[in-house]
PDB file of C-alpha atoms and ligand atoms in Angstrom:
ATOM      1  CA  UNK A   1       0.000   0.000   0.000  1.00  0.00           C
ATOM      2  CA  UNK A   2       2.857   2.457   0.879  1.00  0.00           C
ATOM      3  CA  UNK A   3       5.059   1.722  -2.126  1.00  0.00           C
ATOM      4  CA  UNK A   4       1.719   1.947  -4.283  1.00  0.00           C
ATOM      5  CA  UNK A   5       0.655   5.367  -2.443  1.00  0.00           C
ATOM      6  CA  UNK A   6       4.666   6.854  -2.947  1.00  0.00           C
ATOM      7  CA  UNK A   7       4.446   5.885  -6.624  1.00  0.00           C
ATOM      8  CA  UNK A   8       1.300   8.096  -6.865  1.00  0.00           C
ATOM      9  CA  UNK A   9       2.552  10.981  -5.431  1.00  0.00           C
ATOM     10  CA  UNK A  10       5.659  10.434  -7.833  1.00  0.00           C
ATOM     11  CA  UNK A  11       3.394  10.464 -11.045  1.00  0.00           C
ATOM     12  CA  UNK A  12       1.140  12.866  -9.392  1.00  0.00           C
ATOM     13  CA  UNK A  13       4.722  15.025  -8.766  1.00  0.00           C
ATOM     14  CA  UNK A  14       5.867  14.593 -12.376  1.00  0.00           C
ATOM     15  CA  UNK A  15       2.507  15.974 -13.849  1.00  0.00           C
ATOM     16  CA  UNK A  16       2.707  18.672 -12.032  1.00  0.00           C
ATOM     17  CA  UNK A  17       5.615  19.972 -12.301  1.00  0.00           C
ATOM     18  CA  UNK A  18       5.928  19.059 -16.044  1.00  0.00           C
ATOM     19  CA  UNK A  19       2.712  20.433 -17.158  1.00  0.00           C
ATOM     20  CA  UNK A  20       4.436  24.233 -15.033  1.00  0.00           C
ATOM     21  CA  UNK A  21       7.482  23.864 -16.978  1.00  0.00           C
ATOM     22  CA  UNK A  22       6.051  23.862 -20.515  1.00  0.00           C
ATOM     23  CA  UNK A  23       4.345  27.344 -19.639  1.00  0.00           C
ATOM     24  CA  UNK A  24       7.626  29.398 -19.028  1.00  0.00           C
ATOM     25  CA  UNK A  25       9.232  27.801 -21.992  1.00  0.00           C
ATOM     26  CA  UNK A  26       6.694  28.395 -24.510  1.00  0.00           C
ATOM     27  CA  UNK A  27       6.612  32.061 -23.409  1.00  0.00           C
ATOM     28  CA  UNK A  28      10.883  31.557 -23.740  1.00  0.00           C
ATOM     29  CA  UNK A  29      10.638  30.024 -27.438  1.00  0.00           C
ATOM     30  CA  UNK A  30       8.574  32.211 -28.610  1.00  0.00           C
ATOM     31  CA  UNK A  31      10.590  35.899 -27.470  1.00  0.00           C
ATOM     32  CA  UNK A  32      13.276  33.890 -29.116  1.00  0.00           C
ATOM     33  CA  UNK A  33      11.713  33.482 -32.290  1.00  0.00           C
ATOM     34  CA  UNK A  34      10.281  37.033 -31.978  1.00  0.00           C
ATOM     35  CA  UNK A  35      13.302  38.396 -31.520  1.00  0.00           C
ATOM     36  CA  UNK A  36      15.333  36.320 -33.941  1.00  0.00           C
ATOM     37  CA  UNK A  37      12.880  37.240 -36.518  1.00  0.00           C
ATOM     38  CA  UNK A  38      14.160  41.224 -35.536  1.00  0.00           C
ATOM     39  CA  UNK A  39      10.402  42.286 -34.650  1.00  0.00           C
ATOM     40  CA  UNK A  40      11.442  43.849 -32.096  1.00  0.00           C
ATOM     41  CA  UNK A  41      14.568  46.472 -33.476  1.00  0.00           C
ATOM     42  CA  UNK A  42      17.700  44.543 -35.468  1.00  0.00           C
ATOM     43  CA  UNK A  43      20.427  42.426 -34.093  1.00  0.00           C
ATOM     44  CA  UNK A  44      24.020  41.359 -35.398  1.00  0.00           C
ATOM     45  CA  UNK A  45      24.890  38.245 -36.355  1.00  0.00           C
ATOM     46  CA  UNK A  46      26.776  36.973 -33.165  1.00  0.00           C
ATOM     47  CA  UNK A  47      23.278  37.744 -31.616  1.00  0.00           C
ATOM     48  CA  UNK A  48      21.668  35.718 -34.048  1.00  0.00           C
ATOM     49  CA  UNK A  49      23.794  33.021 -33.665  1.00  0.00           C
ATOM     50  CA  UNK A  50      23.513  33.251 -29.368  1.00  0.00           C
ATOM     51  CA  UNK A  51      19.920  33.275 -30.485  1.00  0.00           C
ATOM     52  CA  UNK A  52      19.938  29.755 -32.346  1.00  0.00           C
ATOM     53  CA  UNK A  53      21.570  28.128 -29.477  1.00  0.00           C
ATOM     54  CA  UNK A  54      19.091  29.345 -26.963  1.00  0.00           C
ATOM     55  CA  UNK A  55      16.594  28.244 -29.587  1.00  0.00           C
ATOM     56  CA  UNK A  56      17.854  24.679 -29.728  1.00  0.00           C
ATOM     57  CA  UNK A  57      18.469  23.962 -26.437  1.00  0.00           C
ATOM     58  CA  UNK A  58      14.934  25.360 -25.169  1.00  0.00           C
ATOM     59  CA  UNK A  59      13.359  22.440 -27.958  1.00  0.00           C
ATOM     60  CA  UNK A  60      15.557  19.970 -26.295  1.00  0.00           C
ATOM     61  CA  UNK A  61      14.231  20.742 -22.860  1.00  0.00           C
ATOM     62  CA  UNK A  62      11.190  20.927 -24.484  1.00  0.00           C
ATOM     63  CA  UNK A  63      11.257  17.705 -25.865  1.00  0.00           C
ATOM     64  CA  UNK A  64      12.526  16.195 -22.043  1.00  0.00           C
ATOM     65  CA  UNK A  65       9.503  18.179 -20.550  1.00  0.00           C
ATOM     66  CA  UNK A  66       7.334  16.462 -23.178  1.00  0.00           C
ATOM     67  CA  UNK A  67       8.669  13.211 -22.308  1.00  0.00           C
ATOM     68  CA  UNK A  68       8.018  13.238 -19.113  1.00  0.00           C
ATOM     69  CA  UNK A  69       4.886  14.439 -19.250  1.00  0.00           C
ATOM     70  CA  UNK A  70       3.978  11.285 -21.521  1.00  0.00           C
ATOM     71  CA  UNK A  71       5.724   8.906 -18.922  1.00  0.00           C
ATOM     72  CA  UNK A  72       3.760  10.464 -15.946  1.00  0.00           C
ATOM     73  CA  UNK A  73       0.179  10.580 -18.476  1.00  0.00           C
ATOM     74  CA  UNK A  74       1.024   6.881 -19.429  1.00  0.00           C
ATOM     75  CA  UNK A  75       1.842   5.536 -15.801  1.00  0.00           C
ATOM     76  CA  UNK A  76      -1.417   6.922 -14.590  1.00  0.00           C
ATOM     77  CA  UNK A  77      -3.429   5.803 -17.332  1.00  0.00           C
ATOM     78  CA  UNK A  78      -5.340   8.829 -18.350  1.00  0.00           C
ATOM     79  CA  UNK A  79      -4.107   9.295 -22.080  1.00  0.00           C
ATOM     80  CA  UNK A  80      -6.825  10.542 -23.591  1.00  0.00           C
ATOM     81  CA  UNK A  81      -7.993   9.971 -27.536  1.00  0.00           C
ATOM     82  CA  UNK A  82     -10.323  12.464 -28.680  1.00  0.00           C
ATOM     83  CA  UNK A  83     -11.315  11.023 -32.451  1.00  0.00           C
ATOM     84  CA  UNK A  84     -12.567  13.801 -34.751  1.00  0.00           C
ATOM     85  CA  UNK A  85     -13.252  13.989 -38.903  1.00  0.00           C
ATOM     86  CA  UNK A  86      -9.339  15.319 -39.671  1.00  0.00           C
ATOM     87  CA  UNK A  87      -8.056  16.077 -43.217  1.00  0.00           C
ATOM     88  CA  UNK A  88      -4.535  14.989 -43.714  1.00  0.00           C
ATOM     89  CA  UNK A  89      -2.807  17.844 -45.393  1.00  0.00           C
ATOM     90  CA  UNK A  90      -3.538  20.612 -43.170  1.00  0.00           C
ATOM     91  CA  UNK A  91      -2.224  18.342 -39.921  1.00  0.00           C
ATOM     92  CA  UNK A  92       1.303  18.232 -42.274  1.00  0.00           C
ATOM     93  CA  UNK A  93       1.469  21.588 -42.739  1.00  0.00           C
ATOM     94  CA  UNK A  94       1.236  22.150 -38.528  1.00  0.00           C
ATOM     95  CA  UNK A  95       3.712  19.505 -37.818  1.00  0.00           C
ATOM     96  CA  UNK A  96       6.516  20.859 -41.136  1.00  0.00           C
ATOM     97  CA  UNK A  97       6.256  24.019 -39.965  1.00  0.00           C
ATOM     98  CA  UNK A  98       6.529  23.042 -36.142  1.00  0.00           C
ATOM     99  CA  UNK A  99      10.092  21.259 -37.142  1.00  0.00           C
ATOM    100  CA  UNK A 100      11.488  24.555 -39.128  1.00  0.00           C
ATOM    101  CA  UNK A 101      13.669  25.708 -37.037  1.00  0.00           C
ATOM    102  CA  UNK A 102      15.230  22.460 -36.287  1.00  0.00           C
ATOM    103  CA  UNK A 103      15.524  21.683 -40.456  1.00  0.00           C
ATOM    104  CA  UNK A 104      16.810  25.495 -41.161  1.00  0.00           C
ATOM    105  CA  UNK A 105      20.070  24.332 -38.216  1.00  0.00           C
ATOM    106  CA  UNK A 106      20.938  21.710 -40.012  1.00  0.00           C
ATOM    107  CA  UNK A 107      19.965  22.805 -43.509  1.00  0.00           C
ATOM    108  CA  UNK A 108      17.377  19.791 -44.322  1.00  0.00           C
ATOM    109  CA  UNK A 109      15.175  20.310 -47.018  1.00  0.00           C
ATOM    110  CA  UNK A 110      11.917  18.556 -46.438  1.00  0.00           C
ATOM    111  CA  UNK A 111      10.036  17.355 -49.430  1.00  0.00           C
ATOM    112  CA  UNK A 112       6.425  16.194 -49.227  1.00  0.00           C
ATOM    113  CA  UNK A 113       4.553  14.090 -51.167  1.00  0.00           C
ATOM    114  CA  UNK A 114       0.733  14.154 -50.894  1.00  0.00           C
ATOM    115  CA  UNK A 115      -1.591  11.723 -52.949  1.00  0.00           C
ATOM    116  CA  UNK A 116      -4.802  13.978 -54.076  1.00  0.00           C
ATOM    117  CA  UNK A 117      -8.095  13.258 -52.561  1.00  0.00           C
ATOM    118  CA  UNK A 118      -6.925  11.427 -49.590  1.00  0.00           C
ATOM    119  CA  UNK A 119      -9.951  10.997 -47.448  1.00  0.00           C
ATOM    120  CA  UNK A 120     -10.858  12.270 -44.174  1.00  0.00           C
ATOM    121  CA  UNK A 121      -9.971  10.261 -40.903  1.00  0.00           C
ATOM    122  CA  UNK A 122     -11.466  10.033 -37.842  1.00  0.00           C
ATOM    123  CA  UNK A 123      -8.529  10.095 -35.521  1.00  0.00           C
ATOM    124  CA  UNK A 124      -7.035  12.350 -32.742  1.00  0.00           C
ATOM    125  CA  UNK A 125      -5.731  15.149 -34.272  1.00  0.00           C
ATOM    126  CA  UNK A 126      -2.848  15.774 -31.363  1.00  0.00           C
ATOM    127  CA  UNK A 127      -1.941  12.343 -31.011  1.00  0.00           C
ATOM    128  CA  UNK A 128      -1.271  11.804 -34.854  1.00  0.00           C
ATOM    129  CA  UNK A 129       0.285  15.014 -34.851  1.00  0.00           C
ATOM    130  CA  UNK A 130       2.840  14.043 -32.297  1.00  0.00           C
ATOM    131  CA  UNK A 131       3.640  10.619 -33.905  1.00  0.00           C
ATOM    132  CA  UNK A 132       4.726  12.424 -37.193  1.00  0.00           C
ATOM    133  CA  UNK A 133       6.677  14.764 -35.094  1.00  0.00           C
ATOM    134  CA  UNK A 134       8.358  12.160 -33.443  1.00  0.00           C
ATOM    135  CA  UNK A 135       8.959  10.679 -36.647  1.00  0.00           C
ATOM    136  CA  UNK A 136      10.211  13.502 -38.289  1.00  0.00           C
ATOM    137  CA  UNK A 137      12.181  14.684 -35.554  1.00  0.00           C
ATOM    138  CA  UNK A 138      14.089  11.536 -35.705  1.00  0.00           C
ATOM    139  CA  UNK A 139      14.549  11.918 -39.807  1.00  0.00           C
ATOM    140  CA  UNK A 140      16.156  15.174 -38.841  1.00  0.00           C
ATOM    141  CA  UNK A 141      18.144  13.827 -35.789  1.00  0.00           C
ATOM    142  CA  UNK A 142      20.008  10.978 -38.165  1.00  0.00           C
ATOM    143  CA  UNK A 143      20.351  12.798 -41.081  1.00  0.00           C
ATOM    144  CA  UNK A 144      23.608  14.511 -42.467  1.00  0.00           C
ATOM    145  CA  UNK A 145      23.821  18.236 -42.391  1.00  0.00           C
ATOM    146  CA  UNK A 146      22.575  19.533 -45.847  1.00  0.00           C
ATOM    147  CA  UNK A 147      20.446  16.163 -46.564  1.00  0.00           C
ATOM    148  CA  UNK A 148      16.799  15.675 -48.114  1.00  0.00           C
ATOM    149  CA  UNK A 149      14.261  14.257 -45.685  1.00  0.00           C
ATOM    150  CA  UNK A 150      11.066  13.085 -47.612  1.00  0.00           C
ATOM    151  CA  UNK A 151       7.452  13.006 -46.372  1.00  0.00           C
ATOM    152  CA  UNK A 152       4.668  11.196 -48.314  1.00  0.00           C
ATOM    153  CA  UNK A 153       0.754  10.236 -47.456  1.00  0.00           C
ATOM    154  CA  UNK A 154      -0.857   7.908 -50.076  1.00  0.00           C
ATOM    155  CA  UNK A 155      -4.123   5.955 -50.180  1.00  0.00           C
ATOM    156  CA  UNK A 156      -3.775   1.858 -50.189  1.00  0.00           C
ATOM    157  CA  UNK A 157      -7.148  -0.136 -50.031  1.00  0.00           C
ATOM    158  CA  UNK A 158      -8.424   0.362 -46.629  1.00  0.00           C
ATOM    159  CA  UNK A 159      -5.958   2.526 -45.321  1.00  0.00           C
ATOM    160  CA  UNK A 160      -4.126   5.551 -45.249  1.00  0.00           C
ATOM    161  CA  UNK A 161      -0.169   4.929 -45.283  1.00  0.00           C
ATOM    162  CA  UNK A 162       2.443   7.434 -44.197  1.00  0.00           C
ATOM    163  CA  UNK A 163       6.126   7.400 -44.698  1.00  0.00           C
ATOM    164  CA  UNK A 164       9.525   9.661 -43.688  1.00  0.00           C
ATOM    165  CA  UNK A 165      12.525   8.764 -45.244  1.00  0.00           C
ATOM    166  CA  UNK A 166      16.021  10.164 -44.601  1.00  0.00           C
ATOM    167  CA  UNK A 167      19.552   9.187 -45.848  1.00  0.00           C
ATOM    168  CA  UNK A 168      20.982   9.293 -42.530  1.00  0.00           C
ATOM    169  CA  UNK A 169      23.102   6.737 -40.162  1.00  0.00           C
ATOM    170  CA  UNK A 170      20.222   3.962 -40.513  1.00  0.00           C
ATOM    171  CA  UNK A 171      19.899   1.475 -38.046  1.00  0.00           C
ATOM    172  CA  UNK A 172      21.187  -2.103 -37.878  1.00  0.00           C
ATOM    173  CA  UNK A 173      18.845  -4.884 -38.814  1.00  0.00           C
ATOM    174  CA  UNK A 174      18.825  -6.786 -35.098  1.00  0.00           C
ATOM    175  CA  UNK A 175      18.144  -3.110 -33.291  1.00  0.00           C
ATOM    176  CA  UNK A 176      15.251  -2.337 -35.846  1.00  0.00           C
ATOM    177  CA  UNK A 177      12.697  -4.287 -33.611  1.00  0.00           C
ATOM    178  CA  UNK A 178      14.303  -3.037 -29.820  1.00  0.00           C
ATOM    179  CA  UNK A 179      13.520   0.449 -30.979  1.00  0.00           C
ATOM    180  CA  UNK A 180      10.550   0.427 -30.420  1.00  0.00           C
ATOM    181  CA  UNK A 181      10.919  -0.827 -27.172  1.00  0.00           C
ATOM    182  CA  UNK A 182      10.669   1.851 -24.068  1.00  0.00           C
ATOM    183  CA  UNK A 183      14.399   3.718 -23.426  1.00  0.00           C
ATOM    184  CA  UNK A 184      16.005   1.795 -26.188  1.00  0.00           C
ATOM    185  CA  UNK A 185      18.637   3.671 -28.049  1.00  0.00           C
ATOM    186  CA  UNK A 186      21.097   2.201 -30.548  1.00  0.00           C
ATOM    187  CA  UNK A 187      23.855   3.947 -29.180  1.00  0.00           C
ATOM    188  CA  UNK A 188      22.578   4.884 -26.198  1.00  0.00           C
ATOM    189  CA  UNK A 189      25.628   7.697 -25.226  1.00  0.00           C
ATOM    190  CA  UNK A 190      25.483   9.243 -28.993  1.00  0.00           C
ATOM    191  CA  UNK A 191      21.800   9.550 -28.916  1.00  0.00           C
ATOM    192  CA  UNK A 192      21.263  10.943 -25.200  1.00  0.00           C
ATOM    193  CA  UNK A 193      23.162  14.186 -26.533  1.00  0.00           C
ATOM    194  CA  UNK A 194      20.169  14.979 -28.938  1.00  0.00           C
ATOM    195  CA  UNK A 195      17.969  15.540 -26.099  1.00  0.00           C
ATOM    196  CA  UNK A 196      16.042  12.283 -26.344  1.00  0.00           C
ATOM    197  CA  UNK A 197      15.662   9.423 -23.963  1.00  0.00           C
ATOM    198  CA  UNK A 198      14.223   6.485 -26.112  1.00  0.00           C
ATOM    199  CA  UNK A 199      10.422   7.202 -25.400  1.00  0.00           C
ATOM    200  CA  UNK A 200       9.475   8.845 -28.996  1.00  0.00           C
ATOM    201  CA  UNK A 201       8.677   5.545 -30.751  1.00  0.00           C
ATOM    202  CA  UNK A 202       6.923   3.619 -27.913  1.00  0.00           C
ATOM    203  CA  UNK A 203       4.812   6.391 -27.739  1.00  0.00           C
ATOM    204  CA  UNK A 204       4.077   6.408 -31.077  1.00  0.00           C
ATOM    205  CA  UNK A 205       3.042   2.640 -31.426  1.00  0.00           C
ATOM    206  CA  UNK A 206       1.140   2.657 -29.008  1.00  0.00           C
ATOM    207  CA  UNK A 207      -1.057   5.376 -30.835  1.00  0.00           C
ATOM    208  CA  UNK A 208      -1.021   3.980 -33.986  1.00  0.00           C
ATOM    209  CA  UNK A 209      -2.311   0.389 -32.770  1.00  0.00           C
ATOM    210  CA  UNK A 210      -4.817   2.482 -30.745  1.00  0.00           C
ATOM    211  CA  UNK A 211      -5.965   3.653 -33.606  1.00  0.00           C
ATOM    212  CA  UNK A 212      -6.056   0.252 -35.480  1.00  0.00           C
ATOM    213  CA  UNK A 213      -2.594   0.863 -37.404  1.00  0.00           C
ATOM    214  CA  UNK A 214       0.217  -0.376 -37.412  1.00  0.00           C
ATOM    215  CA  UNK A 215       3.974   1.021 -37.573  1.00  0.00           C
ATOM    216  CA  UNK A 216       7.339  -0.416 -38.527  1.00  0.00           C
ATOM    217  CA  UNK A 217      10.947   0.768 -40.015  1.00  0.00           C
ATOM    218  CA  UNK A 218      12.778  -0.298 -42.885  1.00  0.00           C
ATOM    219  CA  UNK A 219      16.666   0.476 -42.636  1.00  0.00           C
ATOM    220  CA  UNK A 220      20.018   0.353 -43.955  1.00  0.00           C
ATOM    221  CA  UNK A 221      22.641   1.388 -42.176  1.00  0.00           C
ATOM    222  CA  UNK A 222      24.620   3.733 -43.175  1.00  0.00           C
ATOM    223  CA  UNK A 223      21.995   4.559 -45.988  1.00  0.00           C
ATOM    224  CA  UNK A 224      18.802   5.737 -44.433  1.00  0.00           C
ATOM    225  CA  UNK A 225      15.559   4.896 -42.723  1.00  0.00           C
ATOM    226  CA  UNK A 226      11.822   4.820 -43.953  1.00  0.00           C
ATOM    227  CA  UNK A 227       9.317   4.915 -41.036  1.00  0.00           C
ATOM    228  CA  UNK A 228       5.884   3.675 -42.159  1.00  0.00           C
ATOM    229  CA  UNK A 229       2.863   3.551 -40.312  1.00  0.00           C
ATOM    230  CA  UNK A 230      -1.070   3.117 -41.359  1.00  0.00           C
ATOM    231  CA  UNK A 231      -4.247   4.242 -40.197  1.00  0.00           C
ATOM    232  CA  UNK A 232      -7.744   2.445 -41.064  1.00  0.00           C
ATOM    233  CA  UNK A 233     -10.060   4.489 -43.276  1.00  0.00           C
ATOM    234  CA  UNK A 234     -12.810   2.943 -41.303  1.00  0.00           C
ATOM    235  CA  UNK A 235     -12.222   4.167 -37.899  1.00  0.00           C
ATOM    236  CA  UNK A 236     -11.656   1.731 -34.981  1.00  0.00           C
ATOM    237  CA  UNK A 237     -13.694   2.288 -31.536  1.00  0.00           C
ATOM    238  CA  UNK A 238     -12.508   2.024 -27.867  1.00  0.00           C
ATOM    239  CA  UNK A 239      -8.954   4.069 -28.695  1.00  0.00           C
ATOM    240  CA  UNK A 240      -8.107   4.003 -25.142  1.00  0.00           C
ATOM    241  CA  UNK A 241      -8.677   0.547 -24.095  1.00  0.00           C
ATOM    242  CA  UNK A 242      -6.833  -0.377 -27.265  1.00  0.00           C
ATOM    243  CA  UNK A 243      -4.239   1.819 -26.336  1.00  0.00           C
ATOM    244  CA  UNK A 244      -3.936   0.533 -22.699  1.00  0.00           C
ATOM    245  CA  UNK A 245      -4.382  -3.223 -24.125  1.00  0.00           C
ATOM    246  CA  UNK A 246      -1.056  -2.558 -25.669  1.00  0.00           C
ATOM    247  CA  UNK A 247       0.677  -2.087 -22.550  1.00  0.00           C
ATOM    248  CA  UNK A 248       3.611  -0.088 -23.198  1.00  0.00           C
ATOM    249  CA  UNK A 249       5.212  -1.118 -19.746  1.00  0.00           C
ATOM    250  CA  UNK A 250       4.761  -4.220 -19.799  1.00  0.00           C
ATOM    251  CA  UNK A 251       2.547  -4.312 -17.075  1.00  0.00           C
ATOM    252  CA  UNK A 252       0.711  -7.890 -18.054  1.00  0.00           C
ATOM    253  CA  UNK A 253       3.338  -9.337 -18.353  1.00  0.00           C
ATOM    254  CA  UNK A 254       4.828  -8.748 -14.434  1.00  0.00           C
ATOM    255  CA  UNK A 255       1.062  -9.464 -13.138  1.00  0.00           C
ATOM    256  CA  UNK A 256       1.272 -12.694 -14.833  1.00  0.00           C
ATOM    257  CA  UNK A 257       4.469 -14.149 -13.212  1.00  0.00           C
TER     258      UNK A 257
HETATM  259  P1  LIG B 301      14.745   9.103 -28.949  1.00  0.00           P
HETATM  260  O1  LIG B 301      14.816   9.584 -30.361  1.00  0.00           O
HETATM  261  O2  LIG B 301      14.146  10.084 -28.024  1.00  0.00           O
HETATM  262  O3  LIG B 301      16.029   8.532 -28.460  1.00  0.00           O
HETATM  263  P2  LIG B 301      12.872   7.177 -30.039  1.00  0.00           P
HETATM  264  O4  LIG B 301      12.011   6.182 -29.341  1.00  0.00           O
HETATM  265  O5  LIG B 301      12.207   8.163 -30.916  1.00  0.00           O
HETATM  266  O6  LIG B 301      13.713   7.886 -28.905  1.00  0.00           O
HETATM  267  O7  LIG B 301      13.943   6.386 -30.891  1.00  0.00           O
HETATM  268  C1  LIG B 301      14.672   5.309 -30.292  1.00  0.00           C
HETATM  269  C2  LIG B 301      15.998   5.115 -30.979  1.00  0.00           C
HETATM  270  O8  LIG B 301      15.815   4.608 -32.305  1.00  0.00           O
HETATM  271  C3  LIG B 301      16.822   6.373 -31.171  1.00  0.00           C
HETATM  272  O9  LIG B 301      17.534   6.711 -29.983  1.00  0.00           O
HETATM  273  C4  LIG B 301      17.770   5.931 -32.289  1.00  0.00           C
HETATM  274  O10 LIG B 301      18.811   5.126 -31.747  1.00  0.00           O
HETATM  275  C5  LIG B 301      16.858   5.060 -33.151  1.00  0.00           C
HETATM  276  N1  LIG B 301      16.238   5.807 -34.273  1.00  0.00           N
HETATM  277  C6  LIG B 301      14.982   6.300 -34.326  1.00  0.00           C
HETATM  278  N2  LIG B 301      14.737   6.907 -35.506  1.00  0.00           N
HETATM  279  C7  LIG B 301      15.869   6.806 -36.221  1.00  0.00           C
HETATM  280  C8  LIG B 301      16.267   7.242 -37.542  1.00  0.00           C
HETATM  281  N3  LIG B 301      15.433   7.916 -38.355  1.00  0.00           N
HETATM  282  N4  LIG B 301      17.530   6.960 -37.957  1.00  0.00           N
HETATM  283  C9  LIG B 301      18.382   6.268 -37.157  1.00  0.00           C
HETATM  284  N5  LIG B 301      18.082   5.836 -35.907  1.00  0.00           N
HETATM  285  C10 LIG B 301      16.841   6.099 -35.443  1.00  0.00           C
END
């Protein structure tokens, strides 16, 4: 009862205080970006450049803020899926223009394919939105500077399939299951630099399959990586049972023993 009661207050703890630390740093990005921008009177290049850095290390604590606000929202259970009739293109334009700054850094040109007439989905608009984030923040992540990272939605029979590609460091054939395990990282030292601490992908699969899709990774390495993932035209019911049914901790699997 105690441990159970000290691992509340923990999760309560971590909501809290991550859900306070996203305010001040939106308000931070943003007079960054304002004043990068020169809105507010003109700046020098040195400030410019001082102004990138503050830039890219406020996403990465972003991103850590972000990530533990997911752990704390998954340990407690209360992700929430709110489907709604969504059209495609106009949730890629948010998410390519959310990842800007990050592409102009390391000069990444992002090239996006769209198939005309895709239909409408009934999904969760910020859920799907942060899976193709995640995705496409990794593209970016393990790409070479001045590289092409591709985008592309297209229509199969009963779904809608999405794909990144990027020519970047790839990853090796036995890892290409593990990451999408929670915490894994292929090189776990490299990859803690870029801000991230393995949680992207879990995350991600377990939306997808909540949503009745399904998401994998086909890699070379050294040559690239295409993430794929689909989502039924014919929406699935019960998102967050599904989602909890996939059990990202592996929860069922310690009750069981
Ligand atoms: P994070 O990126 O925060 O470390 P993820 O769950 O998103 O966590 O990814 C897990 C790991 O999978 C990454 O640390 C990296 O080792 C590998 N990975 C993911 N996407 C790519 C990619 N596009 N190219 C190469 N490696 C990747």
């Amino acid at each position: 009862m105690q441990l159970k009661k000290a691992d509340q207050l923990k999760t309560d703890f971590l909501n809290v205080t991550s859900h306070e630390l996203r305010t001040p740093m939106s308000a931070i990005k943003g007079y960054v970006q304002i004043i990068s921008k020169q809105a507010l009177g003109q700046i020098n290049d040195e400030q410019k450049k001082a102004l990138e850095i503050i830039l890219r290390n406020s996403n990465r604590l972003d991103t850590l803020i972000q990530d533990i606000l997911d752990i704390s929202r998954l340990e407690s259970e209360t992700m929430k899926f709110i489907p709604e009739k969504i059209n495609i293109k106009s949730i890629l334009e948010q998410t390519v223009e959310t990842m800007q700054s990050f592409t102009d850094t390391k000069n990444i040109m992002i090239t996006i394919n769209l198939e005309e007439n895709l239909p409408d989905l009934i999904i969760d608009q910020e859920q799907i939105k942060q899976v193709i984030i995640n995705l496409l923040n990794n593209a970016i992540k393990f790409s070479y500077e001045c590289s092409i990272v591709t985008i592309s939605f297209r229509k199969t029979r009963e779904h809608v399939l999405f794909e990144t590609q990027d020519f970047g460091r790839g990853i090796p054939k036995n890892k290409q299951d593990k990451i999408f395990e929670i915490f894994y990282q292929v090189d776990a030292r490299k990859d803690k630099k870029f801000g991230g601490v393995g949680l992207g992908l879990v995350i991600s699969r377990g939306i997808i399959l909540a949503h009745g899709g399904n998401i994998w990774v086909e890699s070379e390495p050294g040559k690239g990586s295409t993430f794929r993932f689909t989502l039924p035209i014919k929406p699935v019911q019960n998102l967050e049972e599904r989602f909890r049914d996939v059990d990202i901790f592996k929860l069922n699997l310690i009750n069981m023993r």
